[in-house]
Amino acid sequence: MKLGVLDQSPIGRGEDAVVAFKHTLELARAADRLGYSRFWVSEHHDTTGLAGSSPEVLLAAIGANTSRIRIGSGGVLLPHYSPYKVAENFRVLEALYPGRCDLGIGRAPGGMPLASIALRNGAPKPPEERFPETLRELGAYLESGPPLGPEHPLAELRATPRVGTVPEIWLLGSSGYSAAVASRMGAGFSFAHFINGYGGQGAVWDYLRSFRPGPLGTMPRVNACVFVICADTDAIAEREASSMDLRLLYNEKGEFGRPFPTAEEAAAYPYSEWDRARIADNRKRMIVGGPDRVRKALAAFADSYRTDEVIVTCIMSDFRLRMRSYELLAELFDLKGR
């Protein structure tokens, strides 16, 4: 099984964005060395706990700090942007790092409503039915699909720089909608199990059953992304997971400005019955444990998604524990030997 990384550049307690990006680059170098398949970075806006607001800029630095691993966006939030500009950004990245770039595309807002308004320069949110058309335009500018028809007002436009390779294009989603669009457009599909612990396997099955070549690709590609907390023992992992439990709970209560909680804070928190029910439900988005437990759980997770590649995201209260989690996973699945 192949493992990739989704890194959201989390800002730890007592840290700032400068430290968060240093950690992202250190983690990217480690993932490259350890044999991970991909290193994706996310896009979030007006979010105090996550530093990554511009994946394209961050990917340029990650590419310069790595030599083998595929690098990509997890993902660019296309409804906010011109497909032409997105194509140019990724043509630049593909020219810098040929054959290593993934363009992962999402539809989520990526932040609070004011950030969405600012990103669109006050323009209204595009209607849902516009999304496939925008993807076709993107494919035309990247030359992964047919050019825009002669009746299109931008039919003669070409995105620069001109390069001989094209990024792999993935649609990212936490529901069946993105899977259905990906299957019609020929894109790869990555299910965000770390966002929604329900329905992903069915969405992937529908994608594989319905896939046909299109403007974004010719072959089906599937992976799924899940929170993983792996430590040297089950006890250490569970202690660390309690911090993540509380972080997700804070987010559900709209308390986004809080720093990442410590295990002590999690142990002392006065949980209500509703809180405990939400924590139990959120654990469906996570794989937690020592090496033996995690190896079995990840293998079963991959089988359930009919894929040989899982994207893991390890967010922990201490960067050293986060790095150790990725090191243990690489050892468990012999990533260097692949």
Coordinates of C-alpha atoms in Angstrom, one line a residue:
M1 CA 0.0 0.0 0.0
K2 CA 1.1 3.5 -0.8
L3 CA 0.8 6.4 1.7
G4 CA 0.6 10.1 0.9
V5 CA 0.5 13.1 3.2
L6 CA -2.0 15.9 3.6
D7 CA -0.4 18.7 5.6
Q8 CA -2.6 21.7 6.7
S9 CA 0.3 23.6 8.3
P10 CA -1.3 23.6 11.8
I11 CA -0.2 26.4 14.2
G12 CA 0.7 24.8 17.5
R13 CA 0.2 26.3 20.9
G14 CA 2.7 29.1 21.5
E15 CA 3.7 29.0 17.8
D16 CA 3.0 31.2 14.8
A17 CA 2.7 30.8 11.0
V18 CA 6.5 31.1 10.5
V19 CA 7.0 28.0 12.7
A20 CA 4.1 26.2 11.1
F21 CA 5.7 26.6 7.6
K22 CA 9.1 25.5 8.9
H23 CA 7.4 22.4 10.2
T24 CA 5.6 21.8 6.8
L25 CA 9.0 22.0 5.0
E26 CA 10.7 19.7 7.5
L27 CA 7.8 17.2 7.1
A28 CA 8.0 17.4 3.3
R29 CA 11.7 16.6 3.4
A30 CA 11.0 13.7 5.7
A31 CA 8.1 12.4 3.6
D32 CA 10.4 12.5 0.5
R33 CA 13.1 10.6 2.3
L34 CA 10.7 8.1 3.9
G35 CA 9.1 7.0 0.6
Y36 CA 5.6 8.6 0.8
S37 CA 3.9 8.9 -2.6
R38 CA 2.5 12.4 -2.4
F39 CA 2.6 15.5 -0.3
W40 CA -0.5 17.7 -0.5
V41 CA -1.2 21.0 1.2
S42 CA -4.6 22.5 1.9
E43 CA -6.2 25.9 1.4
H44 CA -7.8 27.7 4.4
H45 CA -8.7 31.4 4.8
D46 CA -9.1 33.6 7.8
T47 CA -8.3 30.6 10.0
T48 CA -6.2 31.2 13.1
G49 CA -5.2 27.6 13.6
L50 CA -4.1 26.7 10.1
A51 CA -1.4 28.7 8.2
G52 CA -1.9 27.4 4.6
S53 CA -3.9 30.0 2.7
S54 CA -2.0 29.8 -0.6
P55 CA -1.1 26.2 -1.7
E56 CA 0.5 27.3 -5.0
V57 CA 3.1 29.5 -3.2
L58 CA 3.7 26.9 -0.6
L59 CA 4.1 24.1 -3.2
A60 CA 6.9 26.1 -4.9
A61 CA 8.9 26.0 -1.6
I62 CA 8.0 22.3 -1.0
G63 CA 9.2 21.4 -4.5
A64 CA 12.5 23.1 -3.9
N65 CA 13.0 21.1 -0.7
T66 CA 12.2 17.7 -2.2
S67 CA 13.4 15.7 -5.1
R68 CA 11.1 12.6 -5.7
I69 CA 7.7 12.9 -4.0
R70 CA 4.7 14.2 -5.9
I71 CA 3.5 17.6 -4.6
G72 CA 0.0 19.0 -4.9
S73 CA -2.9 20.9 -3.6
G74 CA -5.5 19.4 -1.4
G75 CA -7.0 21.5 -2.8
V76 CA -7.4 24.7 -4.8
L77 CA -10.9 26.0 -4.2
L78 CA -11.8 26.6 -7.8
P79 CA -15.2 28.4 -7.4
H80 CA -13.2 31.4 -6.0
Y81 CA -10.9 31.7 -8.9
S82 CA -10.4 32.1 -12.7
P83 CA -9.6 28.6 -14.2
Y84 CA -7.2 30.4 -16.5
K85 CA -5.1 31.7 -13.5
V86 CA -5.2 28.3 -11.8
A87 CA -3.9 26.7 -15.0
E88 CA -1.1 29.3 -15.2
N89 CA -0.1 28.7 -11.6
F90 CA 0.1 24.9 -12.1
R91 CA 1.9 25.3 -15.5
V92 CA 4.6 27.2 -13.6
L93 CA 4.8 24.5 -11.0
E94 CA 4.9 21.8 -13.6
A95 CA 7.7 23.7 -15.4
L96 CA 9.6 23.9 -12.1
Y97 CA 9.0 20.3 -11.1
P98 CA 8.1 18.3 -14.2
G99 CA 6.1 15.2 -13.7
R100 CA 5.7 15.7 -10.0
C101 CA 2.6 18.0 -9.6
D102 CA -1.0 17.2 -8.6
L103 CA -3.8 19.7 -9.0
G104 CA -6.3 18.8 -6.4
I105 CA -9.5 20.8 -6.7
G106 CA -12.2 21.4 -4.1
R107 CA -15.5 23.3 -3.9
A108 CA -15.6 24.2 -0.2
P109 CA -15.5 27.9 0.9
G110 CA -12.3 27.3 2.8
G111 CA -13.1 29.8 5.5
M112 CA -15.7 32.1 6.9
P113 CA -18.3 33.9 4.6
L114 CA -16.3 37.3 4.6
A115 CA -13.3 35.5 3.2
S116 CA -15.3 34.0 0.4
I117 CA -16.7 37.4 -0.5
A118 CA -13.2 38.9 -0.5
L119 CA -11.8 36.1 -2.6
R120 CA -14.5 36.6 -5.3
N121 CA -14.0 40.4 -5.1
G122 CA -17.6 40.8 -4.0
A123 CA -19.0 38.7 -6.9
P124 CA -21.9 36.3 -6.1
K125 CA -21.1 32.6 -5.6
P126 CA -21.2 30.8 -8.9
P127 CA -24.1 28.4 -9.3
E128 CA -23.5 24.7 -8.7
E129 CA -24.1 23.9 -12.4
R130 CA -21.3 26.2 -13.4
F131 CA -18.7 23.9 -11.7
P132 CA -18.4 21.3 -14.5
E133 CA -18.1 24.0 -17.1
T134 CA -15.3 25.6 -15.1
L135 CA -13.5 22.3 -14.9
R136 CA -13.8 21.9 -18.7
E137 CA -12.2 25.4 -19.1
L138 CA -9.4 24.4 -16.8
G139 CA -8.8 21.2 -18.7
A140 CA -8.6 23.1 -21.9
Y141 CA -6.0 25.6 -20.5
L142 CA -3.9 22.8 -19.1
E143 CA -4.3 20.9 -22.4
S144 CA -5.4 17.7 -20.6
G145 CA -8.6 17.8 -22.6
P146 CA -10.1 19.2 -25.8
P147 CA -9.7 23.0 -26.5
L148 CA -12.6 25.4 -26.0
G149 CA -15.0 25.3 -28.9
P150 CA -14.8 27.9 -31.6
E151 CA -18.0 29.6 -30.3
H152 CA -16.3 30.2 -26.9
P153 CA -15.2 33.9 -26.5
L154 CA -11.8 32.7 -25.2
A155 CA -11.3 30.0 -27.7
E156 CA -7.9 31.4 -28.9
L157 CA -6.5 31.8 -25.4
R158 CA -3.6 29.7 -24.3
A159 CA -2.2 29.4 -20.7
T160 CA 1.5 29.9 -20.3
P161 CA 4.2 28.8 -19.8
R162 CA 4.0 26.1 -22.4
V163 CA 5.4 22.9 -20.9
G164 CA 5.5 19.3 -22.1
T165 CA 3.8 17.7 -19.0
V166 CA 0.5 18.1 -17.3
P167 CA -0.4 17.9 -13.6
E168 CA -2.5 15.0 -12.5
I169 CA -6.0 16.4 -11.8
W170 CA -8.0 15.2 -8.8
L171 CA -11.4 16.3 -7.5
L172 CA -11.6 16.3 -3.7
G173 CA -14.9 15.7 -1.9
S174 CA -16.7 14.6 1.1
S175 CA -19.9 13.6 -0.7
G176 CA -21.1 11.8 -3.8
Y177 CA -21.4 15.0 -5.8
S178 CA -17.7 15.4 -6.4
A179 CA -17.4 11.7 -7.1
A180 CA -20.1 11.9 -9.8
V181 CA -18.4 15.0 -11.4
A182 CA -15.0 13.3 -11.3
S183 CA -16.3 10.2 -13.0
R184 CA -17.9 12.3 -15.8
M185 CA -14.8 14.5 -16.3
G186 CA -12.1 11.8 -16.1
A187 CA -10.5 13.2 -13.0
G188 CA -9.0 11.3 -10.1
F189 CA -11.2 11.2 -7.0
S190 CA -10.0 11.7 -3.4
F191 CA -12.6 11.2 -0.6
A192 CA -12.1 13.4 2.5
H193 CA -12.9 10.7 5.1
F194 CA -11.3 13.0 7.7
I195 CA -14.1 15.5 7.1
N196 CA -17.0 13.0 6.7
G197 CA -16.7 9.5 8.1
Y198 CA -19.8 8.3 6.3
G199 CA -20.6 7.3 2.7
G200 CA -17.1 7.5 1.2
Q201 CA -16.9 3.9 0.2
G202 CA -20.2 4.1 -1.7
A203 CA -19.1 7.3 -3.4
V204 CA -15.9 5.6 -4.5
W205 CA -17.8 2.6 -5.8
D206 CA -20.1 4.8 -7.8
Y207 CA -17.1 6.7 -9.2
L208 CA -15.3 3.5 -10.3
R209 CA -18.5 2.1 -11.8
S210 CA -19.4 5.2 -13.7
F211 CA -15.9 6.5 -14.8
R212 CA -15.3 7.4 -18.3
P213 CA -12.4 9.4 -19.9
G214 CA -12.9 13.1 -20.1
P215 CA -11.2 16.5 -20.3
L216 CA -9.4 16.0 -17.0
G217 CA -8.0 12.5 -17.5
T218 CA -8.3 9.1 -19.1
M219 CA -7.9 6.5 -16.2
P220 CA -9.7 6.2 -12.9
R221 CA -7.6 7.0 -9.8
V222 CA -8.8 6.8 -6.2
N223 CA -7.5 7.5 -2.8
A224 CA -9.0 8.5 0.6
C225 CA -7.7 10.8 3.3
V226 CA -8.1 10.0 7.0
F227 CA -6.8 11.4 10.3
V228 CA -4.2 9.1 11.7
I229 CA -2.6 9.3 15.2
C230 CA 0.1 6.6 15.4
A231 CA 2.4 6.4 18.4
D232 CA 4.8 3.9 19.9
T233 CA 2.0 2.6 22.2
D234 CA -1.8 2.6 22.2
A235 CA -1.8 4.6 25.4
I236 CA 0.4 7.4 24.0
A237 CA -1.8 7.5 20.9
E238 CA -5.1 7.6 22.9
R239 CA -3.7 10.4 25.0
E240 CA -2.8 12.4 21.9
A241 CA -6.1 11.6 20.3
S242 CA -8.0 13.1 23.3
S243 CA -6.5 16.5 22.2
M244 CA -7.7 16.0 18.7
D245 CA -11.2 15.0 20.1
L246 CA -11.4 18.3 21.9
R247 CA -10.1 20.3 18.9
L248 CA -12.8 18.9 16.6
L249 CA -15.4 19.6 19.3
Y250 CA -14.3 23.2 19.6
N251 CA -14.6 23.5 15.8
E252 CA -18.2 22.1 15.9
K253 CA -19.1 24.6 18.5
G254 CA -17.7 27.5 16.4
E255 CA -14.8 28.1 18.8
F256 CA -12.2 28.4 16.0
G257 CA -9.9 30.8 17.7
R258 CA -8.8 28.4 20.4
P259 CA -5.2 27.1 20.4
F260 CA -4.7 23.3 19.9
P261 CA -5.7 21.8 23.2
T262 CA -3.3 19.8 25.4
A263 CA -4.0 16.4 26.7
E264 CA -4.3 17.9 30.2
E265 CA -6.9 20.4 28.9
A266 CA -8.8 17.5 27.2
A267 CA -8.8 15.5 30.5
A268 CA -10.1 18.4 32.5
Y269 CA -12.8 19.5 30.1
P270 CA -16.4 19.2 31.4
Y271 CA -17.9 17.1 28.6
S272 CA -21.7 16.9 28.3
E273 CA -23.5 13.8 27.0
W274 CA -23.8 15.6 23.7
D275 CA -20.1 16.3 23.6
R276 CA -19.2 12.6 24.2
A277 CA -21.6 11.6 21.5
R278 CA -19.9 14.0 19.1
I279 CA -16.5 12.7 20.1
A280 CA -17.6 9.1 19.5
D281 CA -18.9 10.0 16.1
N282 CA -15.8 12.0 15.1
R283 CA -13.7 9.0 15.9
K284 CA -15.1 7.4 12.7
R285 CA -12.9 10.0 10.9
M286 CA -9.7 8.9 12.7
I287 CA -7.4 5.9 13.0
V288 CA -5.7 5.8 16.5
G289 CA -3.3 3.5 18.1
G290 CA 0.1 1.9 18.3
P291 CA 1.8 0.3 15.3
D292 CA -0.1 -3.0 15.4
R293 CA -3.5 -1.5 15.7
V294 CA -2.8 1.2 13.1
R295 CA -1.4 -1.3 10.6
K296 CA -4.5 -3.5 10.7
A297 CA -6.9 -0.5 10.7
L298 CA -5.2 1.2 7.7
A299 CA -5.1 -1.9 5.7
A300 CA -8.8 -2.5 6.3
F301 CA -9.6 1.1 5.5
A302 CA -7.8 0.9 2.2
D303 CA -9.6 -2.4 1.3
S304 CA -13.0 -0.7 2.1
Y305 CA -12.2 2.0 -0.4
R306 CA -10.9 -0.3 -3.1
T307 CA -7.6 1.6 -3.3
D308 CA -3.9 0.9 -2.8
E309 CA -3.2 4.5 -1.7
V310 CA -4.3 6.3 1.5
I311 CA -3.6 9.9 2.3
V312 CA -2.9 10.4 6.0
T313 CA -3.1 13.6 7.9
C314 CA -1.5 13.6 11.4
I315 CA -2.3 16.7 13.5
M316 CA -1.0 16.4 17.0
S317 CA -0.2 18.8 19.8
D318 CA 3.5 18.4 19.5
F319 CA 5.5 18.4 16.2
R320 CA 7.9 15.8 17.4
L321 CA 5.0 13.4 18.0
R322 CA 3.6 14.3 14.6
M323 CA 6.9 13.5 12.9
R324 CA 7.1 10.3 14.9
S325 CA 3.7 9.3 13.6
Y326 CA 4.8 9.6 10.0
E327 CA 8.0 7.8 10.7
L328 CA 6.2 4.8 12.3
L329 CA 3.7 4.7 9.3
A330 CA 6.6 4.6 6.9
E331 CA 8.2 1.7 8.8
L332 CA 4.9 -0.2 9.1
F333 CA 4.3 -0.2 5.3
D334 CA 7.9 -0.4 4.2
L335 CA 7.5 2.8 2.1
K336 CA 11.3 3.1 1.5
G337 CA 11.3 -0.4 -0.1
R338 CA 8.6 0.5 -2.7

